[in-house]
C-alpha cells in the first residue's frame, strides 16, 4: 500500500536523552494524522525528522515516497511546514512574508504575487497584508505562518501544535482552515497536546509518550480505552459531595465516584452519560441533595493518558529527563 508517510523503526537520541525510540507510523494519502502527546513526548523531534531538519539516529522514513535522508533536498521542495513557533519575520509585512517563502521554493515572481494574494484572502489577512507583522496577534501570526507554508501548494503539510496558545475563537478559525485544506486533498500530520483537537481534525491518532507510540486508532477507539464519558455533578455545599458520591457510585462503570471538595464536584465514569443523566438527577433529588450544576464530560487527553499509562499528561510532562530503557 502507498503511504504518504511511512516511518520504520525510527529512533533519535540527543546524547543520553532518547527523544524517540523505535517509532513506526504510517499515514494514508489524503488523511489527517494527529500526533498526540504531552510536553517532551517527542512530537517536534518526529516532525523535524520528517521535514528533513533533523537526521534520525537509526531507522528510516519516507514522505511522499522520498527518503527523509537520501532525498532530503527534493523532499523539502514538496512539503510544507508550520513549526511550533510561528516562523514569521517581524520586520516584513504579511504579504512580504508569504512572498519570501515563495522565493525559497524558487517560484517565479509573478506566480508568487498571485499566490500570496490568494492566500491572504483565504486566511483572512487582506486588511493586515501590508502592515508589518510586528503588530499581528498570535492568531494572525499562526495563520500567516500556515499561509506561507502553503505557498507552493504542497500535497503534504506538517503542523506542529498549530493552535497552542491561541484563544478559543482563533482556534476554531484555524480548525476551519485546516479542514478546508483537507477537503482539497492535502495530507496533514499535525501534533497537538489536546485530544479535542485531534478529535476534531484527525482521521487517526497516534499517542506518543517519552518517545514511544503507546496507542493508535480513531478518536473513538482512544476514548473507549479511557472509559468513555464522565458525569460531573456540582453540589451546593461541599459537605454534600460525599452524600452525592454514595448515590453516584451505583451508576459508575467501576463503582467508584471521585470527589473534589474544593470544586464541590462528584464525578463518575460511564458509557453513555446522556442516557442515564435523568435517573442520576432523580436519585440525587430523592436523597434531598441540591444539584448546582451537572455535565457530561468527554474524556480528555488526560483521561486517555491516565488509562494508558497510569499517570496524567501533566505528570508525564514534568517528569525528569527520559532515560534509555
Ligand atoms: N536539541 C535538543 N537537545 C537535547 N534534548 C532535546 C533537544 N530537543 C529535544 N530534546 C529532548 O527530546 C525530548 C523530546 O522533545 P520534543 O521537543 O520532540 O518534544 P515535544 O513532544 O515536541 O514537546 P512539546 O509539546 O513541549 O513541544 C524531550 O525530552 C526534550 O527535552
Ligand atoms: Mg514540540
PDB file of C-alpha atoms in Angstrom, residues 154-259:
ATOM      1  CA  UNK A 154       2.333  21.222  -1.203  1.00  0.00           C
ATOM      2  CA  UNK A 155       0.377  17.950  -1.237  1.00  0.00           C
ATOM      3  CA  UNK A 156       1.639  17.230   2.300  1.00  0.00           C
ATOM      4  CA  UNK A 157       1.810  19.586   5.231  1.00  0.00           C
ATOM      5  CA  UNK A 158       3.181  19.334   8.768  1.00  0.00           C
ATOM      6  CA  UNK A 159       1.631  21.418  11.523  1.00  0.00           C
ATOM      7  CA  UNK A 160       3.418  21.379  14.862  1.00  0.00           C
ATOM      8  CA  UNK A 161       0.926  22.384  17.579  1.00  0.00           C
ATOM      9  CA  UNK A 162      -0.948  24.765  15.250  1.00  0.00           C
ATOM     10  CA  UNK A 163      -3.269  26.161  17.918  1.00  0.00           C
ATOM     11  CA  UNK A 164      -1.296  26.062  21.160  1.00  0.00           C
ATOM     12  CA  UNK A 165      -1.529  29.433  22.863  1.00  0.00           C
ATOM     13  CA  UNK A 166      -4.468  30.646  20.778  1.00  0.00           C
ATOM     14  CA  UNK A 167      -7.769  31.838  22.234  1.00  0.00           C
ATOM     15  CA  UNK A 168     -10.813  29.614  21.589  1.00  0.00           C
ATOM     16  CA  UNK A 169     -12.083  31.765  18.730  1.00  0.00           C
ATOM     17  CA  UNK A 170      -8.763  31.760  16.863  1.00  0.00           C
ATOM     18  CA  UNK A 171      -8.500  28.041  17.457  1.00  0.00           C
ATOM     19  CA  UNK A 172     -11.879  27.436  15.817  1.00  0.00           C
ATOM     20  CA  UNK A 173     -10.864  29.652  12.884  1.00  0.00           C
ATOM     21  CA  UNK A 174      -7.698  27.687  12.369  1.00  0.00           C
ATOM     22  CA  UNK A 175      -9.536  24.365  12.572  1.00  0.00           C
ATOM     23  CA  UNK A 176     -11.741  25.610   9.760  1.00  0.00           C
ATOM     24  CA  UNK A 177      -8.714  26.494   7.660  1.00  0.00           C
ATOM     25  CA  UNK A 178      -7.203  23.072   8.243  1.00  0.00           C
ATOM     26  CA  UNK A 179     -10.481  21.360   7.359  1.00  0.00           C
ATOM     27  CA  UNK A 180     -10.558  23.264   4.077  1.00  0.00           C
ATOM     28  CA  UNK A 181      -7.055  22.110   3.255  1.00  0.00           C
ATOM     29  CA  UNK A 182      -8.014  18.543   3.906  1.00  0.00           C
ATOM     30  CA  UNK A 183     -11.106  18.810   1.745  1.00  0.00           C
ATOM     31  CA  UNK A 184      -8.820  19.824  -1.106  1.00  0.00           C
ATOM     32  CA  UNK A 185      -6.907  16.575  -0.664  1.00  0.00           C
ATOM     33  CA  UNK A 186      -3.865  17.728   1.279  1.00  0.00           C
ATOM     34  CA  UNK A 187      -2.357  15.117   3.572  1.00  0.00           C
ATOM     35  CA  UNK A 188      -1.784  16.539   7.050  1.00  0.00           C
ATOM     36  CA  UNK A 189       0.295  15.467  10.002  1.00  0.00           C
ATOM     37  CA  UNK A 190      -0.437  17.652  12.978  1.00  0.00           C
ATOM     38  CA  UNK A 191       0.855  17.456  16.510  1.00  0.00           C
ATOM     39  CA  UNK A 192      -1.186  18.510  19.483  1.00  0.00           C
ATOM     40  CA  UNK A 193      -1.487  18.237  23.224  1.00  0.00           C
ATOM     41  CA  UNK A 194      -5.285  18.326  23.023  1.00  0.00           C
ATOM     42  CA  UNK A 195      -7.378  15.251  22.452  1.00  0.00           C
ATOM     43  CA  UNK A 196     -10.207  17.552  21.432  1.00  0.00           C
ATOM     44  CA  UNK A 197      -8.122  18.989  18.610  1.00  0.00           C
ATOM     45  CA  UNK A 198      -7.102  15.566  17.363  1.00  0.00           C
ATOM     46  CA  UNK A 199     -10.713  14.501  17.769  1.00  0.00           C
ATOM     47  CA  UNK A 200     -11.945  17.401  15.634  1.00  0.00           C
ATOM     48  CA  UNK A 201      -9.377  17.152  12.867  1.00  0.00           C
ATOM     49  CA  UNK A 202      -7.697  13.783  12.691  1.00  0.00           C
ATOM     50  CA  UNK A 203      -8.832  10.624  10.943  1.00  0.00           C
ATOM     51  CA  UNK A 204      -6.382   8.668  13.017  1.00  0.00           C
ATOM     52  CA  UNK A 205      -4.483   9.461  16.174  1.00  0.00           C
ATOM     53  CA  UNK A 206      -1.108   8.245  17.350  1.00  0.00           C
ATOM     54  CA  UNK A 207      -0.414   8.811  21.030  1.00  0.00           C
ATOM     55  CA  UNK A 208       3.237   9.125  21.960  1.00  0.00           C
ATOM     56  CA  UNK A 209       4.831   9.299  25.366  1.00  0.00           C
ATOM     57  CA  UNK A 210       8.556   9.523  26.138  1.00  0.00           C
ATOM     58  CA  UNK A 211       9.377   8.793  22.514  1.00  0.00           C
ATOM     59  CA  UNK A 212       7.237   5.690  22.252  1.00  0.00           C
ATOM     60  CA  UNK A 213       3.970   5.030  20.460  1.00  0.00           C
ATOM     61  CA  UNK A 214       1.557   3.944  23.197  1.00  0.00           C
ATOM     62  CA  UNK A 215      -1.701   3.871  21.260  1.00  0.00           C
ATOM     63  CA  UNK A 216      -3.028   4.250  17.753  1.00  0.00           C
ATOM     64  CA  UNK A 217      -6.553   4.457  16.395  1.00  0.00           C
ATOM     65  CA  UNK A 218      -9.507   6.706  15.819  1.00  0.00           C
ATOM     66  CA  UNK A 219     -10.643   9.199  18.439  1.00  0.00           C
ATOM     67  CA  UNK A 220     -13.481   6.831  19.312  1.00  0.00           C
ATOM     68  CA  UNK A 221     -11.014   3.966  19.859  1.00  0.00           C
ATOM     69  CA  UNK A 222      -8.962   6.064  22.246  1.00  0.00           C
ATOM     70  CA  UNK A 223     -11.925   7.359  24.183  1.00  0.00           C
ATOM     71  CA  UNK A 224     -13.147   3.854  24.589  1.00  0.00           C
ATOM     72  CA  UNK A 225      -9.822   2.930  26.145  1.00  0.00           C
ATOM     73  CA  UNK A 226     -10.207   5.868  28.507  1.00  0.00           C
ATOM     74  CA  UNK A 227     -13.603   4.627  29.677  1.00  0.00           C
ATOM     75  CA  UNK A 228     -15.996   6.678  27.591  1.00  0.00           C
ATOM     76  CA  UNK A 229     -17.594   9.633  29.373  1.00  0.00           C
ATOM     77  CA  UNK A 230     -17.926  11.284  32.754  1.00  0.00           C
ATOM     78  CA  UNK A 231     -20.917  12.643  34.577  1.00  0.00           C
ATOM     79  CA  UNK A 232     -19.884  15.556  36.746  1.00  0.00           C
ATOM     80  CA  UNK A 233     -22.266  16.800  39.423  1.00  0.00           C
ATOM     81  CA  UNK A 234     -21.637  20.035  41.319  1.00  0.00           C
ATOM     82  CA  UNK A 235     -23.437  20.310  44.675  1.00  0.00           C
ATOM     83  CA  UNK A 236     -24.332  23.470  46.591  1.00  0.00           C
ATOM     84  CA  UNK A 237     -22.475  22.666  49.788  1.00  0.00           C
ATOM     85  CA  UNK A 238     -19.090  20.961  49.990  1.00  0.00           C
ATOM     86  CA  UNK A 239     -20.407  18.649  52.750  1.00  0.00           C
ATOM     87  CA  UNK A 240     -22.968  17.271  50.342  1.00  0.00           C
ATOM     88  CA  UNK A 241     -20.344  15.965  47.900  1.00  0.00           C
ATOM     89  CA  UNK A 242     -19.827  12.795  49.987  1.00  0.00           C
ATOM     90  CA  UNK A 243     -23.532  12.070  50.159  1.00  0.00           C
ATOM     91  CA  UNK A 244     -23.820  12.652  46.408  1.00  0.00           C
ATOM     92  CA  UNK A 245     -20.940  10.262  45.838  1.00  0.00           C
ATOM     93  CA  UNK A 246     -22.771   7.496  47.684  1.00  0.00           C
ATOM     94  CA  UNK A 247     -25.641   7.865  45.214  1.00  0.00           C
ATOM     95  CA  UNK A 248     -23.480   8.302  42.123  1.00  0.00           C
ATOM     96  CA  UNK A 249     -21.279   5.266  42.793  1.00  0.00           C
ATOM     97  CA  UNK A 250     -24.159   2.987  41.878  1.00  0.00           C
ATOM     98  CA  UNK A 251     -24.197   4.400  38.353  1.00  0.00           C
ATOM     99  CA  UNK A 252     -20.457   4.251  37.757  1.00  0.00           C
ATOM    100  CA  UNK A 253     -18.920   1.648  35.457  1.00  0.00           C
ATOM    101  CA  UNK A 254     -16.234   0.929  38.031  1.00  0.00           C
ATOM    102  CA  UNK A 255     -18.435   1.523  41.113  1.00  0.00           C
ATOM    103  CA  UNK A 256     -16.260   4.481  42.024  1.00  0.00           C
ATOM    104  CA  UNK A 257     -17.017   8.150  42.418  1.00  0.00           C
ATOM    105  CA  UNK A 258     -14.332  10.791  42.558  1.00  0.00           C
ATOM    106  CA  UNK A 259     -14.936  13.711  44.902  1.00  0.00           C
TER     107      UNK A 259
END
